[in-house]
C-alpha positions as a printed Julia matrix, in Angstrom:
298×3 Matrix{Float64}:
 -32.2     8.43   -7.33
 -29.75    6.23   -5.45
 -32.25    4.44   -3.22
 -32.26    4.1     0.54
 -30.29    0.87    0.87
 -26.95    2.12   -0.54
 -27.01    5.91   -0.9
 -24.16    8.01   -2.19
 -21.64    8.55    0.64
 -19.24   11.5     0.8
 -16.34   11.67    3.23
 -12.95   13.34    3.52
 -10.06   14.47    5.7
  -7.02   16.76    5.84
  -3.6    15.52    7.05
  -0.91   18.08    7.97
   2.43   17.41    9.69
   5.68   19.04   10.81
   8.91   17.06   10.73
  12.43   17.65   12.05
  15.39   15.47   11.02
  18.18   16.02   13.53
  20.76   15.21   10.85
  19.57   18.48    9.23
  19.98   17.42    5.58
  20.62   20.26    3.14
  17.98   18.89    0.75
  15.19   19.57    3.29
  13.92   16.05    2.73
  14.51   12.81    4.63
  16.11   10.16    2.44
  14.28    6.86    1.92
  11.07    8.13    3.54
   8.04    8.37    1.3
   5.11   10.54    2.43
   6.41   12.29    5.56
   9.68   13.3     3.91
   9.54   17.14    4.04
  11.95   18.39    6.74
  11.96   21.54    8.94
   8.62   22.78    7.64
   4.88   22.38    7.94
   3.64   20.23    5.08
   0.3    19.18    3.62
   0.58   15.42    3.52
  -2.83   14.69    1.99
  -6.28   16.17    1.7
  -8.84   13.77    0.3
 -12.51   13.56   -0.56
 -14.24   10.26   -1.34
 -17.46    9.67   -3.29
 -18.8     6.14   -2.97
 -21.93    4.18   -3.74
 -21.57    0.59   -2.62
 -22.54   -2.0    -5.21
 -26.15   -3.24   -5.06
 -25.62   -4.65   -7.62
 -23.84   -1.69   -9.33
 -21.75    0.98   -7.65
 -18.64    3.13   -7.89
 -15.91    4.87   -5.9
 -13.82    7.97   -6.61
 -11.02    9.22   -4.31
  -9.65   12.68   -5.14
  -6.57   13.89   -3.29
  -4.13   16.78   -3.11
  -0.81   17.1    -1.27
   2.74   15.8    -1.22
   1.46   12.24   -1.07
  -0.24   12.35   -4.47
   2.85   13.88   -6.06
   5.13   11.21   -4.55
   3.0     8.29   -5.72
   3.22    9.48   -9.33
   6.78   10.84   -9.24
   8.56   10.39  -12.56
   5.53    8.76  -14.19
   4.07    9.64  -17.58
   0.59    9.68  -16.02
   1.17   12.75  -13.81
  -1.99   14.5   -15.1
  -3.88   11.82  -13.14
  -1.9    12.26   -9.91
  -4.83   13.71   -7.94
  -6.99   10.65   -8.72
  -6.11    8.0    -6.17
  -8.99    5.65   -6.97
 -11.74    5.62   -9.57
 -13.53    2.38  -10.3
 -16.9     0.87  -11.12
 -18.27   -2.1    -9.19
 -20.77   -4.8   -10.01
 -21.9    -7.86   -8.05
 -22.32  -10.8   -10.41
 -25.06  -13.15   -9.07
 -22.87  -16.25   -8.92
 -22.98  -18.34   -5.74
 -22.42  -16.0    -2.8
 -21.81  -13.08   -5.16
 -18.72  -12.24   -7.23
 -17.79   -8.55   -6.86
 -15.97   -7.15   -9.9
 -14.2    -3.75   -9.88
 -12.78   -2.09  -12.98
 -10.66    1.06  -13.04
  -7.91    2.45  -10.78
  -7.56    1.17   -7.21
  -4.93    0.99   -4.46
  -2.83   -2.15   -4.26
  -3.97   -5.23   -2.38
  -0.44   -5.77   -1.07
   1.11   -4.74    2.23
   0.02   -4.06    5.77
  -0.11   -0.24    5.67
  -2.13    2.07    3.43
  -1.73    5.49    1.84
  -4.06    7.29    4.27
  -2.07    7.91    7.45
  -5.15    7.95    9.66
  -5.8     4.27    8.9
  -2.34    3.07    9.98
  -1.05    2.27   13.46
   2.02    4.51   12.98
   2.17    7.93   11.33
   5.41    7.18    9.45
   5.43    4.35    6.9
   7.58    1.26    6.96
  10.33    0.69    4.4
   8.28   -2.25    3.15
   5.31   -0.05    2.3
   7.57    2.66    0.87
   9.74    0.48   -1.38
   8.89   -3.22   -1.43
   5.39   -3.12   -2.95
   3.32   -1.02   -5.38
   0.94    1.81   -4.42
  -1.81    1.42   -7.02
  -2.94   -0.39  -10.15
  -5.26    0.03  -13.12
  -7.16   -3.02  -14.25
  -9.87   -5.45  -13.18
 -10.22   -7.31   -9.9
 -12.71   -9.86   -8.63
 -13.56  -10.88   -5.06
 -15.36  -14.05   -4.04
 -16.16  -15.0    -0.42
 -15.9   -18.78   -0.22
 -16.76  -18.87    3.5
 -16.45  -16.8     6.67
 -12.88  -18.07    6.96
 -11.74  -17.9     3.33
 -11.95  -15.47    0.4
 -10.09  -15.15   -2.9
  -9.35  -12.08   -5.03
  -7.99  -12.17   -8.59
  -6.37   -9.31  -10.55
  -5.55   -8.49  -14.17
  -3.54   -5.24  -14.23
  -1.75   -2.86  -16.57
   1.22   -2.99  -14.21
   2.39   -1.39  -10.97
   2.16    2.33  -10.16
   1.12    3.28  -13.66
  -2.1     4.21  -15.41
  -0.73    3.93  -18.95
   0.92    0.58  -19.67
   4.56    0.55  -20.8
   4.42   -2.76  -22.7
   1.89   -5.12  -24.24
   1.98   -7.61  -21.36
  -0.28   -7.74  -18.32
   0.41   -8.18  -14.63
  -1.56  -10.82  -12.74
  -2.26  -11.03   -9.04
  -4.02  -13.1    -6.44
  -4.98  -12.53   -2.82
  -6.1   -15.26   -0.43
  -7.61  -14.31    2.9
  -7.57  -16.93    5.65
  -8.9   -16.94    9.19
  -7.76  -20.23   10.76
  -8.99  -18.92   14.12
 -11.19  -15.91   14.82
  -8.37  -13.75   16.24
  -5.8   -14.55   13.52
  -6.61  -13.23   10.0
  -3.89  -13.88    7.39
  -3.47  -12.4     3.9
  -1.36  -14.08    1.21
  -0.62  -11.81   -1.78
   1.22  -12.39   -5.03
   1.68  -10.43   -8.25
   3.71  -11.15  -11.35
   4.12   -9.52  -14.72
   6.4    -7.58  -17.06
   7.19   -4.07  -15.79
  10.12   -2.98  -18.0
   9.57   -0.66  -20.97
   8.69   -2.54  -24.18
   9.74   -5.83  -22.59
   7.27   -8.67  -22.08
   9.85  -11.33  -21.24
  11.42  -10.23  -17.95
   8.83  -10.43  -15.18
   8.67   -8.9   -11.72
   7.35  -11.08   -8.91
   6.36   -9.87   -5.44
   5.14  -12.1    -2.61
   3.57  -10.46    0.43
   2.26  -11.94    3.69
   0.29  -10.07    6.36
  -0.82  -11.63    9.66
  -2.7   -10.03   12.55
  -3.18  -11.45   16.04
  -5.88   -9.77   18.13
  -5.08  -11.11   21.6
  -7.82   -9.09   23.33
  -9.39   -5.63   23.31
  -6.14   -4.07   24.54
  -3.33   -5.97   22.81
  -2.75   -6.75   19.11
   0.23   -7.79   16.98
   0.89   -7.58   13.24
   3.66   -8.87   11.0
   4.42   -8.19    7.34
   6.85  -10.08    5.08
   7.81   -9.18    1.5
  10.0   -10.76   -1.16
  10.5    -9.32   -4.64
  12.54  -10.19   -7.7
  12.93   -8.42  -11.05
  14.29  -10.66  -13.79
  17.29   -8.99  -15.49
  16.5    -5.84  -13.54
  20.05   -4.56  -13.03
  23.32   -4.57  -14.94
  26.71   -5.37  -13.43
  29.94   -5.23  -15.42
  27.92   -5.18  -18.62
  25.96   -8.29  -17.67
  22.3    -8.23  -16.66
  21.22  -10.03  -13.51
  18.12  -10.39  -11.36
  17.36   -7.71   -8.76
  16.14   -8.9    -5.36
  14.67   -7.29   -2.25
  13.15   -8.66    0.95
  12.16   -7.58    4.44
  10.03   -8.11    7.5
   8.24   -5.7     9.85
   6.65   -6.38   13.23
   4.07   -4.23   15.06
   2.38   -4.21   18.45
  -0.44   -2.08   19.81
  -1.33   -1.84   23.49
  -4.3     0.26   24.61
  -3.46    1.83   27.96
  -6.92    3.38   28.18
  -9.89    3.74   25.82
  -8.21    6.78   24.23
  -4.44    6.21   24.67
  -2.29    3.5    23.09
   1.4     2.86   22.45
   2.49    1.3    19.15
   6.08    0.13   18.52
   7.32   -1.04   15.11
  10.6    -2.8    14.28
  11.74   -3.54   10.74
  14.51   -4.93    8.53
  14.65   -4.32    4.78
  17.34   -5.49    2.34
  17.47   -4.05   -1.17
  20.38   -6.12   -2.46
  20.86   -4.2    -5.7
  19.41   -0.77   -4.89
  16.61   -1.54   -7.36
  13.53   -1.26   -5.15
  14.69    2.03   -3.59
  15.8     3.35   -7.03
  19.17    4.34   -5.54
  21.41    1.94   -7.46
  23.2     1.32   -4.13
  22.71   -1.8    -2.01
  20.64   -1.01    1.08
  20.45   -2.98    4.33
  18.07   -0.98    6.51
  16.93   -1.39   10.11
  14.47    0.98   11.78
  12.45    1.29   14.95
   9.41    3.48   15.51
   7.37    4.27   18.61
   3.95    5.94   18.3
   1.82    7.39   21.08
  -1.82    7.43   20.01
  -4.36    9.78   21.59
  -7.96    9.69   20.4
  -9.84   12.95   20.76
 -13.38   12.34   21.95
């Protein structure tokens, strides 16, 4: 029924971890972490199954998940009944030029260097930038057009950030530009802007995100991620509203010692000037370092 060229594909995984915070917090959770936050216990991070038929010209994708990750992504949202649905969208390739791919539904954000699935990141823990500076998912319509082997453009019309049901009558708009000035240096430029406050179409949130990767050779690679965000009239101080601002940068390196062993350091600085992005209400100036030892099981 699906044809031989693009059959229905089914895949999945289970991600379990144990974490110890040597500060031994009484809450049994590590503050300002997102997915690997449960402390002194074995925890189900995420189990996921994916159903996908790649567009030719029509297709779809559905990602169903269960675990602490799905609960965290939707925490405090009115759309919690949908928390186990990470992605669900229809795809169609419009026969224009080289082919315009249009997706409609729920999909993960185009912003940031890391992703929700731990197995697809260099480090097991997430950066502060991924945790707090950018969204996790959107509902809306996106289009992708490959201009050349070195340039592509994506456009987005969204209900908002991290919500299925919109909270105002405005829309959020986004763009992604992918550049490859040289073969070993892909760069992503991301931008979104739109009203995110309840019943307020006037005060917009803007987030700019830059991701660059340098693949030196088969053994050594570097990545860098920069984010800047601003929420117009997002916080109140002494009875007067003002703009909330957050920014940060993270740097990564990966060196393959052998075909199955690699070391991956990460260093990061994140400033949440008004405690808005972290939802703490307290100014945060965060610095972290992470070292990962990767071992592939063959």
